[in-house]
C-alpha cells in the first residue's frame, strides 16, 4: 500500500504529470502575453515621450512609465536601463521601416522600379510629418550601440532589400554594393534630417541615379 501511495509522486518526478504540465504551460503563456503587452506599451510610450521632448531634452524613465501607465518595476522587468529601451525602440523602428520598404518594393515592376521605390521610402523619413520623430529617436540613440560607432541601425536591414534588384541588374557584387548604397542613402537622409529640409524630387532622382550606376556592371 505504501508503494502504491508513492506512485503518483514518482510519476511527477519523472515529468509525467500531464495536468500540472498543462497548467504550468498555460500560466507561462498568459504571463508571456502580458509581458509582451507591457513591452509594446513601453516602446510606444518611449517613442511618444521622445517625440514630445524632441532634441531639447532626454526623457526620464519616470516620464516613460507614466505615459505607458505602468510602474518602474514593469520597466526594469524588461529593460535594465533607459539606453536598453532606446536600443529596442531603434530596433523596432528598423523593423517597421524594413516592412514598409518591402511593401513598396513588392508593388514595383522590375528591378529599377524596386530601387526607385526603396529610395522613395528611405527619403520619406525626412518628410515633415515624420522627420521630427525620426530626428528625436536618432538623437536619443546617439550614445547607444551602432550609432555610437557611427553606424545607422537600419543600414544592414535596408542594404539586404537592395541585393535582389542589384543582382537582377547584373551587379557583380550585389551584397557589397548594396551595403555601400544603403550607407550613401542613409547619409543623405541624415543630412536632410539635421538640416530640417524636406526631400525634393531632385534629391530622389540624384540618389536613384547613383544607386543604379552602382548596381550596373562596369
mmCIF file of C-alpha atoms in Angstrom:
data_model
loop_
_atom_site.group_PDB
_atom_site.id
_atom_site.type_symbol
_atom_site.label_atom_id
_atom_site.label_comp_id
_atom_site.label_asym_id
_atom_site.label_seq_id
_atom_site.Cartn_x
_atom_site.Cartn_y
_atom_site.Cartn_z
ATOM 1 C CA UNK A 1 0.000 0.000 0.000
ATOM 2 C CA UNK A 2 2.827 2.362 0.859
ATOM 3 C CA UNK A 3 4.431 1.853 -2.567
ATOM 4 C CA UNK A 4 1.080 2.429 -4.317
ATOM 5 C CA UNK A 5 0.567 5.721 -2.488
ATOM 6 C CA UNK A 6 4.000 6.896 -3.590
ATOM 7 C CA UNK A 7 3.459 6.024 -7.262
ATOM 8 C CA UNK A 8 1.867 9.380 -8.279
ATOM 9 C CA UNK A 9 4.757 11.327 -6.742
ATOM 10 C CA UNK A 10 7.219 9.134 -8.607
ATOM 11 C CA UNK A 11 5.330 9.937 -11.801
ATOM 12 C CA UNK A 12 5.565 13.636 -11.044
ATOM 13 C CA UNK A 13 9.292 13.352 -10.527
ATOM 14 C CA UNK A 14 9.610 11.634 -13.902
ATOM 15 C CA UNK A 15 7.797 14.520 -15.603
ATOM 16 C CA UNK A 16 4.625 12.571 -16.396
ATOM 17 C CA UNK A 17 2.136 14.751 -14.514
ATOM 18 C CA UNK A 18 0.321 15.976 -17.633
ATOM 19 C CA UNK A 19 -2.205 18.088 -15.731
ATOM 20 C CA UNK A 20 0.498 20.001 -13.869
ATOM 21 C CA UNK A 21 2.498 20.495 -17.063
ATOM 22 C CA UNK A 22 -0.525 21.780 -18.972
ATOM 23 C CA UNK A 23 -1.455 24.216 -16.213
ATOM 24 C CA UNK A 24 2.136 25.437 -15.899
ATOM 25 C CA UNK A 25 2.360 25.988 -19.664
ATOM 26 C CA UNK A 26 -0.948 27.850 -19.672
ATOM 27 C CA UNK A 27 0.263 30.084 -16.847
ATOM 28 C CA UNK A 28 3.534 30.809 -18.646
ATOM 29 C CA UNK A 29 1.711 31.560 -21.900
ATOM 30 C CA UNK A 30 -0.620 34.011 -20.174
ATOM 31 C CA UNK A 31 2.299 35.664 -18.403
ATOM 32 C CA UNK A 32 4.232 35.879 -21.687
ATOM 33 C CA UNK A 33 1.305 37.570 -23.418
ATOM 34 C CA UNK A 34 1.040 40.054 -20.559
ATOM 35 C CA UNK A 35 4.746 40.789 -20.710
ATOM 36 C CA UNK A 36 4.624 41.303 -24.469
ATOM 37 C CA UNK A 37 1.846 43.849 -23.929
ATOM 38 C CA UNK A 38 3.944 45.639 -21.309
ATOM 39 C CA UNK A 39 6.934 45.811 -23.651
ATOM 40 C CA UNK A 40 4.813 47.175 -26.508
ATOM 41 C CA UNK A 41 3.332 49.826 -24.219
ATOM 42 C CA UNK A 42 6.804 50.857 -23.065
ATOM 43 C CA UNK A 43 8.135 51.031 -26.639
ATOM 44 C CA UNK A 44 5.189 53.133 -27.791
ATOM 45 C CA UNK A 45 5.370 55.354 -24.714
ATOM 46 C CA UNK A 46 9.102 55.849 -25.157
ATOM 47 C CA UNK A 47 8.565 56.929 -28.753
ATOM 48 C CA UNK A 48 5.766 59.310 -27.752
ATOM 49 C CA UNK A 49 7.843 60.935 -24.996
ATOM 50 C CA UNK A 50 10.902 61.237 -27.248
ATOM 51 C CA UNK A 51 8.779 62.903 -29.896
ATOM 52 C CA UNK A 52 7.439 65.312 -27.281
ATOM 53 C CA UNK A 53 10.906 66.147 -25.930
ATOM 54 C CA UNK A 54 12.474 66.437 -29.385
ATOM 55 C CA UNK A 55 16.179 67.202 -29.283
ATOM 56 C CA UNK A 56 15.897 69.621 -26.367
ATOM 57 C CA UNK A 57 15.849 67.130 -23.504
ATOM 58 C CA UNK A 58 16.070 63.409 -22.910
ATOM 59 C CA UNK A 59 13.043 61.643 -21.439
ATOM 60 C CA UNK A 60 13.248 60.191 -17.951
ATOM 61 C CA UNK A 61 12.185 56.666 -17.055
ATOM 62 C CA UNK A 62 9.503 58.256 -14.861
ATOM 63 C CA UNK A 63 8.078 60.092 -17.888
ATOM 64 C CA UNK A 64 8.001 56.899 -19.947
ATOM 65 C CA UNK A 65 6.317 54.693 -17.356
ATOM 66 C CA UNK A 66 3.757 57.411 -16.658
ATOM 67 C CA UNK A 67 2.948 57.619 -20.387
ATOM 68 C CA UNK A 68 2.681 53.818 -20.555
ATOM 69 C CA UNK A 69 0.527 53.630 -17.435
ATOM 70 C CA UNK A 70 2.958 51.146 -15.887
ATOM 71 C CA UNK A 71 5.275 51.023 -12.879
ATOM 72 C CA UNK A 72 9.026 51.307 -12.526
ATOM 73 C CA UNK A 73 9.028 47.602 -11.655
ATOM 74 C CA UNK A 74 7.427 46.826 -15.016
ATOM 75 C CA UNK A 75 10.035 48.920 -16.802
ATOM 76 C CA UNK A 76 13.021 47.259 -15.125
ATOM 77 C CA UNK A 77 11.488 43.813 -15.561
ATOM 78 C CA UNK A 78 12.157 44.184 -19.297
ATOM 79 C CA UNK A 79 14.895 46.811 -19.621
ATOM 80 C CA UNK A 80 17.987 47.145 -17.419
ATOM 81 C CA UNK A 81 18.359 50.828 -18.324
ATOM 82 C CA UNK A 82 16.859 53.627 -20.375
ATOM 83 C CA UNK A 83 19.554 53.072 -23.001
ATOM 84 C CA UNK A 84 18.306 49.497 -23.381
ATOM 85 C CA UNK A 85 14.814 50.825 -24.120
ATOM 86 C CA UNK A 86 16.206 53.312 -26.648
ATOM 87 C CA UNK A 87 18.083 50.481 -28.370
ATOM 88 C CA UNK A 88 14.856 48.461 -28.515
ATOM 89 C CA UNK A 89 12.985 51.453 -29.984
ATOM 90 C CA UNK A 90 15.677 51.776 -32.661
ATOM 91 C CA UNK A 91 15.347 48.060 -33.448
ATOM 92 C CA UNK A 92 11.568 48.351 -33.572
ATOM 93 C CA UNK A 93 11.792 51.346 -35.911
ATOM 94 C CA UNK A 94 14.229 49.484 -38.161
ATOM 95 C CA UNK A 95 11.846 46.548 -38.368
ATOM 96 C CA UNK A 96 8.908 48.808 -39.224
ATOM 97 C CA UNK A 97 10.913 50.666 -41.869
ATOM 98 C CA UNK A 98 12.056 47.392 -43.398
ATOM 99 C CA UNK A 99 8.471 46.122 -43.679
ATOM 100 C CA UNK A 100 7.346 49.452 -45.162
ATOM 101 C CA UNK A 101 10.063 49.299 -47.826
ATOM 102 C CA UNK A 102 9.278 45.675 -48.593
ATOM 103 C CA UNK A 103 5.647 46.566 -49.271
ATOM 104 C CA UNK A 104 6.663 49.470 -51.525
ATOM 105 C CA UNK A 105 9.119 47.347 -53.469
ATOM 106 C CA UNK A 106 6.661 44.467 -53.836
ATOM 107 C CA UNK A 107 4.314 46.776 -55.746
ATOM 108 C CA UNK A 108 7.047 47.850 -58.188
ATOM 109 C CA UNK A 109 7.555 46.062 -61.518
ATOM 110 C CA UNK A 110 11.176 45.360 -62.372
ATOM 111 C CA UNK A 111 14.488 45.938 -60.575
ATOM 112 C CA UNK A 112 14.845 49.616 -61.496
ATOM 113 C CA UNK A 113 11.361 50.338 -60.200
ATOM 114 C CA UNK A 114 12.154 48.480 -56.984
ATOM 115 C CA UNK A 115 15.270 50.600 -56.476
ATOM 116 C CA UNK A 116 13.164 53.731 -57.032
ATOM 117 C CA UNK A 117 10.583 52.508 -54.531
ATOM 118 C CA UNK A 118 13.351 51.850 -51.999
ATOM 119 C CA UNK A 119 14.831 55.335 -52.445
ATOM 120 C CA UNK A 120 11.420 56.986 -52.129
ATOM 121 C CA UNK A 121 10.685 55.118 -48.921
ATOM 122 C CA UNK A 122 14.028 55.966 -47.342
ATOM 123 C CA UNK A 123 13.847 59.659 -48.157
ATOM 124 C CA UNK A 124 10.240 59.766 -46.938
ATOM 125 C CA UNK A 125 11.652 59.519 -43.410
ATOM 126 C CA UNK A 126 12.705 63.162 -43.816
ATOM 127 C CA UNK A 127 9.186 64.326 -44.734
ATOM 128 C CA UNK A 128 7.981 66.958 -42.237
ATOM 129 C CA UNK A 129 5.226 64.750 -40.782
ATOM 130 C CA UNK A 130 7.705 62.109 -39.574
ATOM 131 C CA UNK A 131 11.078 63.891 -39.561
ATOM 132 C CA UNK A 132 10.777 65.286 -36.026
ATOM 133 C CA UNK A 133 10.148 61.821 -34.563
ATOM 134 C CA UNK A 134 12.956 60.238 -36.601
ATOM 135 C CA UNK A 135 15.346 63.002 -35.536
ATOM 136 C CA UNK A 136 14.397 62.675 -31.853
ATOM 137 C CA UNK A 137 14.908 58.898 -31.827
ATOM 138 C CA UNK A 138 18.305 59.144 -33.520
ATOM 139 C CA UNK A 139 19.340 61.944 -31.156
ATOM 140 C CA UNK A 140 18.406 59.866 -28.122
ATOM 141 C CA UNK A 141 20.180 56.852 -29.581
ATOM 142 C CA UNK A 142 23.408 58.741 -30.189
ATOM 143 C CA UNK A 143 25.171 57.100 -27.269
ATOM 144 C CA UNK A 144 23.995 53.535 -27.865
ATOM 145 C CA UNK A 145 25.106 50.620 -29.993
ATOM 146 C CA UNK A 146 25.791 51.212 -33.658
ATOM 147 C CA UNK A 147 25.048 54.932 -33.588
ATOM 148 C CA UNK A 148 27.829 55.461 -31.090
ATOM 149 C CA UNK A 149 30.158 53.744 -33.576
ATOM 150 C CA UNK A 150 28.875 55.853 -36.458
ATOM 151 C CA UNK A 151 26.640 53.155 -37.942
ATOM 152 C CA UNK A 152 22.976 53.738 -38.685
ATOM 153 C CA UNK A 153 20.916 50.988 -37.006
ATOM 154 C CA UNK A 154 18.933 50.348 -40.199
ATOM 155 C CA UNK A 155 21.862 50.056 -42.623
ATOM 156 C CA UNK A 156 22.081 46.239 -42.722
ATOM 157 C CA UNK A 157 18.304 45.778 -42.976
ATOM 158 C CA UNK A 158 17.980 48.332 -45.774
ATOM 159 C CA UNK A 159 21.004 47.005 -47.666
ATOM 160 C CA UNK A 160 19.539 43.491 -47.667
ATOM 161 C CA UNK A 161 16.480 44.764 -49.563
ATOM 162 C CA UNK A 162 18.676 46.021 -52.427
ATOM 163 C CA UNK A 163 20.555 42.777 -53.025
ATOM 164 C CA UNK A 164 17.871 41.188 -55.222
ATOM 165 C CA UNK A 165 17.256 44.169 -57.543
ATOM 166 C CA UNK A 166 21.005 44.829 -57.783
ATOM 167 C CA UNK A 167 21.597 41.198 -58.777
ATOM 168 C CA UNK A 168 18.813 41.437 -61.365
ATOM 169 C CA UNK A 169 20.558 44.491 -62.854
ATOM 170 C CA UNK A 170 23.720 42.446 -63.354
ATOM 171 C CA UNK A 171 25.685 43.793 -60.403
ATOM 172 C CA UNK A 172 28.895 41.740 -59.956
ATOM 173 C CA UNK A 173 28.817 42.191 -56.156
ATOM 174 C CA UNK A 174 25.192 42.841 -55.186
ATOM 175 C CA UNK A 175 25.656 42.433 -51.432
ATOM 176 C CA UNK A 176 28.757 44.624 -51.241
ATOM 177 C CA UNK A 177 27.388 47.383 -53.450
ATOM 178 C CA UNK A 178 24.008 47.265 -51.713
ATOM 179 C CA UNK A 179 25.798 47.938 -48.425
ATOM 180 C CA UNK A 180 27.598 50.950 -49.900
ATOM 181 C CA UNK A 181 24.351 52.201 -51.452
ATOM 182 C CA UNK A 182 22.500 51.924 -48.130
ATOM 183 C CA UNK A 183 25.228 53.909 -46.355
ATOM 184 C CA UNK A 184 25.064 56.600 -49.053
ATOM 185 C CA UNK A 185 21.277 56.846 -48.872
ATOM 186 C CA UNK A 186 21.210 56.954 -45.074
ATOM 187 C CA UNK A 187 23.929 59.597 -45.137
ATOM 188 C CA UNK A 188 21.799 61.751 -47.417
ATOM 189 C CA UNK A 189 18.782 61.125 -45.186
ATOM 190 C CA UNK A 190 20.792 62.261 -42.146
ATOM 191 C CA UNK A 191 21.811 65.459 -43.983
ATOM 192 C CA UNK A 192 18.161 66.263 -44.666
ATOM 193 C CA UNK A 193 17.019 65.406 -41.142
ATOM 194 C CA UNK A 194 19.564 67.539 -39.321
ATOM 195 C CA UNK A 195 19.135 70.412 -41.770
ATOM 196 C CA UNK A 196 15.371 70.267 -41.241
ATOM 197 C CA UNK A 197 14.894 70.032 -45.003
ATOM 198 C CA UNK A 198 12.232 68.032 -46.799
ATOM 199 C CA UNK A 199 13.487 65.855 -49.682
ATOM 200 C CA UNK A 200 12.912 67.286 -53.156
ATOM 201 C CA UNK A 201 12.269 65.359 -56.388
ATOM 202 C CA UNK A 202 15.830 66.256 -57.382
ATOM 203 C CA UNK A 203 17.131 64.561 -54.222
ATOM 204 C CA UNK A 204 15.306 61.396 -55.137
ATOM 205 C CA UNK A 205 16.410 61.415 -58.773
ATOM 206 C CA UNK A 206 20.058 62.007 -57.847
ATOM 207 C CA UNK A 207 20.021 59.145 -55.348
ATOM 208 C CA UNK A 208 18.260 56.793 -57.771
ATOM 209 C CA UNK A 209 20.822 57.595 -60.484
ATOM 210 C CA UNK A 210 23.672 56.932 -58.042
ATOM 211 C CA UNK A 211 22.230 53.593 -56.936
ATOM 212 C CA UNK A 212 21.503 52.394 -60.454
ATOM 213 C CA UNK A 213 25.008 53.348 -61.582
ATOM 214 C CA UNK A 214 26.394 51.457 -58.583
ATOM 215 C CA UNK A 215 24.309 48.390 -59.408
ATOM 216 C CA UNK A 216 25.178 48.043 -63.067
ATOM 217 C CA UNK A 217 28.304 46.149 -64.149
ATOM 218 C CA UNK A 218 31.328 48.083 -65.262
#
